[in-house]
Amino acid sequence: MVAALLLLGATPAHAQRRVQLDVAPPTAATRVALVTTTNLFGDPDMRDLVRSGFPASMRFRLELWRVGGLFNDLEGHQDWELIIQYDPSAQRYRLARRNGDRLEDIGSFATLSTAQLLLERPLRVTLLPERDGSRYYYNIVLNIEALSVSDMDQVERWLRGVRGEGAAASLGSGMRTLMLRMLGGEKRTYERRSGTFVAGR
Amino acid sequence: MRSLALALLTALSAAIPARGQQTSRDTARVPAGLPHEVALEVAALFNATTTLRATDRVTIAAGQVVRGDVAVLNGPLEIAGHVMGRVLAINSDVIFQPGARIDGDLLVVGGEVEGLSTATIGGETRIHHAPLHYVITDDQLVALRDDGRPSEQWWRRLERRQQRNSNRLEVASAGVYNRVEGLPVRVGPVLYRDQGWGHLRLDAFAILRTASSFTSSAPDVGHEVRGELRVGREYGATLGGRLFDVVDAVESWQLSNAEVGLASFLFHRDYRDYYGRHGGQLYAAARATDNADFTLSYGDERWRSRTAHDPLTLFRNELAWRANPEVDAGRFHVLHATLRVDTRNDVFNPWAGWYLLADFERGTGTIDDAAPTSPDVRGLLVASTRYQRGFLDVRRYNRLSPGTSLNLRLVLGGWLSGDPLPLQRRLSIDGPGTVPGFDFRTHGERDVGTCSTSDAPAGHPAQCERIALGQLEYRSDAHISLSDRRALGSARRTRFSADGQWVFFADAGRGWLVNSPGSTLNYARSVLPPLSSYRTDIGAGLDFDRIGIYMAKALSDPTEPLNVFVRVRHRF
């Protein structure tokens, strides 16, 4: 049972294509941090949810840490969010970006893959070190969450036979979903750190 | 692989023209249609703008100040100076130079924005890439309707859905799975109104308990009715009141709800004790950002014991549940003052910052039916009682290097002044949430975890009047990869791969009495027990973010066996 619980928290390597995050520190040429996301909709469960019409939120948090004497200091952070939802009337995926009070309607896409291609372009973030000569690193966290997935929504999905599974598989899937929801819901978290770099060089 | 896919796509498009056209259309990004409400808003703003309105290129140079609104049609608009009003760009790009400043909102329709990160925008920024269709009539801009476009901004719709700005019937769990209620389920209407300046909320729930509500001999249905007015969003105040008949935990600070619910439902092990609360409460809260708030509440409640039932569990269902301890039954007036400050960079996976929870409780009331305790744990009980109790939980998270951290936690709680605490307001240091090298509720003689002396009452309740707990843990990144050799050849195949953290920890804590001079667990009110009397342990584990598995060994009692346990999310 402990092993089963652990499997819920860990990710079998062969089961899914993981979201890849990368953050490149600023260089003399770029002057900004570059955040790259690959395979954003690679999680089959999340693709399934979005295709079924559930909106998904992708919250990014980029942190800039300064290497200190004893402890590392969090010098600053930037948060932004992407929201995607399938519009059944237009049969297109609509995508918006929110950055604090800033809202941007990015556009609509015929397929998730097309939206993913646009989102895989490096994003320029102006979260820059304040102290030249100090050592820094970035940490990027991405939380992907299907919004408004209530228990009733789950039941509705099973009844609609979204996965086209048999009763036993549905029961197994239901148990897993129940466990996942108790452990934190339909939410995936990804994290990545840059290498340490010296500011101003 | 991508090249192969592209080549295949190209070949398909050459061979089947009709399908090829479809593919080309499908891979294109299409600007979302401009919502008609936005088109009307844009037209009204443009026509109302008198300070600076233009239909060609506009440049606001560095040092230039525009004291009012700016509206530009077709543009582009280049800003290096200061606009003291709002900026509207229609079918126009906006280019910001470093130092540009807008005090009001920025609304861009049918254009792109360049250099936004170098500008200061005082208000909200909205960008629609879809162009505005319009005609100019009598120097007035008139938006044309396109019926194929959405009726409103879709993300606003989503936000409202998230904020649940609607009336609805809610069916949801009302607490954790436990041995007293089984699964408590709340059913009832929710009325919610987002007024812009805050919100109004009124809900009324019946609470059904799967373990007791459906037995014909003793129907057991609780309720919770709540009204709340909240003013402000990031900063602000909340006023509210509630009427309730609920089952509440005696101590909920040790383990999370998910952990208690899972342990009960899966393993037939409930780590909390419960009591019934029936009454009303008024509360007021001041909020300074999402990370700090101060709450005052006053309640008139009747407390009573609840018995354990026999809810279904997945494993070990044949075992008997631990009895739910009796509590002091009576009517109490309870005042709470609670301060919460949270500066952690991440609530679920903190690497830096502070977490502080400080609670002061003042209770007055009458005990009608006193619960049994261990001998010498409390003296002669008077019916009328008045007490003050405090609880402090302080945590500090420190990042030592990109992949390591050192975290500390201190918990102090218990009696401050007045009469001895009622049994349900007492505390313990026991089980996997505190000093996990010691097992839960298994110690008899002179137990510094629960303050039982010789005979513990049924269910082994928490009887300590004061507790102190210190926890320290060191975390370091770990990558676990399990692979095996393929049947053919020497290549290895990864079967399992996960990122986690090694955790090394040490804990020390105990509880004691202050109003029971006859007990060996009693200490004077102004002294702390000697550190040598504390329960101590060390341990290690692997934390995979959602789930962690740990081993702990008691140091202060070498006869204690090694404990293996699982925690959901981090230990603290």
Tab-separated table of C-alpha atoms in Angstrom, chain A residues 43-160:
chain	number	residue	atom	x	y	z
A	43	ASP	CA	0.040	14.908	-19.740
A	44	PRO	CA	-2.674	12.674	-21.230
A	45	ASP	CA	-5.044	13.287	-18.335
A	46	MET	CA	-4.770	17.027	-18.720
A	47	ARG	CA	-5.243	16.835	-22.512
A	48	ASP	CA	-8.303	14.716	-21.915
A	49	LEU	CA	-9.755	17.250	-19.500
A	50	VAL	CA	-9.115	20.224	-21.784
A	51	ARG	CA	-10.517	18.418	-24.808
A	52	SER	CA	-13.602	17.616	-22.754
A	53	GLY	CA	-14.197	21.322	-22.270
A	54	PHE	CA	-12.700	21.916	-18.843
A	55	PRO	CA	-10.642	25.102	-18.735
A	56	ALA	CA	-7.055	24.645	-17.612
A	57	SER	CA	-4.880	27.110	-15.787
A	58	MET	CA	-1.118	27.125	-16.100
A	59	ARG	CA	0.439	29.276	-13.388
A	60	PHE	CA	4.101	30.130	-13.770
A	61	ARG	CA	6.253	31.517	-11.015
A	62	LEU	CA	9.798	32.592	-11.791
A	63	GLU	CA	11.966	33.234	-8.727
A	64	LEU	CA	15.359	34.909	-8.636
A	65	TRP	CA	17.576	33.681	-5.808
A	66	ARG	CA	20.835	35.261	-4.664
A	67	VAL	CA	23.470	32.949	-3.273
A	68	GLY	CA	24.329	34.236	0.209
A	69	GLY	CA	26.807	33.380	2.913
A	70	LEU	CA	24.708	30.991	4.987
A	71	PHE	CA	21.286	31.184	3.347
A	72	ASN	CA	20.136	32.009	-0.173
A	73	ASP	CA	17.864	35.050	-0.495
A	74	LEU	CA	14.787	35.308	-2.654
A	75	GLU	CA	15.443	38.627	-4.405
A	76	GLY	CA	12.307	38.757	-6.513
A	77	HIS	CA	9.699	36.814	-8.391
A	78	GLN	CA	7.279	37.163	-11.283
A	79	ASP	CA	4.028	35.311	-11.723
A	80	TRP	CA	1.892	34.877	-14.798
A	81	GLU	CA	-0.898	32.596	-15.855
A	82	LEU	CA	-2.126	31.063	-19.072
A	83	ILE	CA	-5.733	29.955	-19.357
A	84	ILE	CA	-6.943	27.666	-22.107
A	85	GLN	CA	-10.477	26.531	-22.826
A	86	TYR	CA	-12.113	24.656	-25.670
A	87	ASP	CA	-14.905	26.609	-27.328
A	88	PRO	CA	-17.313	23.971	-28.699
A	89	SER	CA	-19.293	26.446	-30.811
A	90	ALA	CA	-16.200	27.556	-32.734
A	91	GLN	CA	-14.452	24.207	-32.235
A	92	ARG	CA	-11.285	26.028	-31.299
A	93	TYR	CA	-9.098	26.348	-28.234
A	94	ARG	CA	-9.004	29.873	-26.790
A	95	LEU	CA	-5.923	31.057	-24.965
A	96	ALA	CA	-5.396	34.052	-22.660
A	97	ARG	CA	-2.476	35.282	-20.579
A	98	ARG	CA	-2.818	37.078	-17.261
A	99	ASN	CA	0.069	38.899	-15.615
A	100	GLY	CA	-1.168	40.672	-12.501
A	101	ASP	CA	-3.654	43.249	-13.768
A	102	ARG	CA	-2.666	42.620	-17.377
A	103	LEU	CA	-4.915	40.459	-19.482
A	104	GLU	CA	-4.115	39.432	-23.019
A	105	ASP	CA	-6.399	37.493	-25.323
A	106	ILE	CA	-3.750	35.559	-27.248
A	107	GLY	CA	-6.018	34.001	-29.824
A	108	SER	CA	-7.706	30.766	-30.751
A	109	PHE	CA	-6.294	27.542	-32.174
A	110	ALA	CA	-7.756	24.586	-33.984
A	111	THR	CA	-5.703	22.053	-32.029
A	112	LEU	CA	-3.961	21.846	-28.700
A	113	SER	CA	-0.734	21.085	-30.506
A	114	THR	CA	-0.942	24.393	-32.394
A	115	ALA	CA	-1.464	26.265	-29.159
A	116	GLN	CA	1.440	24.351	-27.680
A	117	LEU	CA	3.726	25.351	-30.535
A	118	LEU	CA	3.066	29.026	-29.822
A	119	LEU	CA	3.593	28.553	-26.097
A	120	GLU	CA	6.870	26.736	-26.676
A	121	ARG	CA	8.494	29.928	-27.944
A	122	PRO	CA	10.938	31.294	-25.336
A	123	LEU	CA	9.314	33.884	-23.102
A	124	ARG	CA	11.382	36.940	-22.213
A	125	VAL	CA	11.070	37.858	-18.526
A	126	THR	CA	12.650	40.999	-17.111
A	127	LEU	CA	13.412	39.698	-13.645
A	128	LEU	CA	17.023	40.761	-13.351
A	129	PRO	CA	19.647	40.668	-10.577
A	130	GLU	CA	20.167	43.852	-8.607
A	131	ARG	CA	23.738	43.301	-7.437
A	132	ASP	CA	26.477	43.021	-10.028
A	133	GLY	CA	29.121	40.508	-9.091
A	134	SER	CA	26.818	38.422	-6.901
A	135	ARG	CA	25.920	34.835	-7.736
A	136	TYR	CA	22.344	34.086	-8.677
A	137	TYR	CA	20.095	31.360	-10.011
A	138	TYR	CA	16.501	31.164	-11.233
A	139	ASN	CA	13.828	28.744	-10.124
A	140	ILE	CA	10.740	28.253	-12.260
A	141	VAL	CA	7.601	26.529	-10.972
A	142	LEU	CA	4.633	25.611	-13.126
A	143	ASN	CA	1.292	24.506	-11.710
A	144	ILE	CA	-1.143	23.071	-14.236
A	145	GLU	CA	-4.647	22.701	-12.931
A	146	ALA	CA	-7.970	21.853	-14.492
A	147	LEU	CA	-10.418	24.445	-13.237
A	148	SER	CA	-13.826	23.680	-11.820
A	149	VAL	CA	-13.407	19.941	-11.869
A	150	SER	CA	-15.914	19.049	-9.220
A	151	ASP	CA	-16.876	15.571	-8.137
A	152	MET	CA	-20.040	15.955	-10.171
A	153	ASP	CA	-17.955	16.838	-13.236
A	154	GLN	CA	-15.970	13.657	-12.728
A	155	VAL	CA	-19.105	11.588	-12.471
A	156	GLU	CA	-20.424	13.228	-15.615
A	157	ARG	CA	-17.217	12.389	-17.450
A	158	TRP	CA	-17.451	8.748	-16.473
A	159	LEU	CA	-21.091	8.617	-17.475
A	160	ARG	CA	-20.258	10.159	-20.823
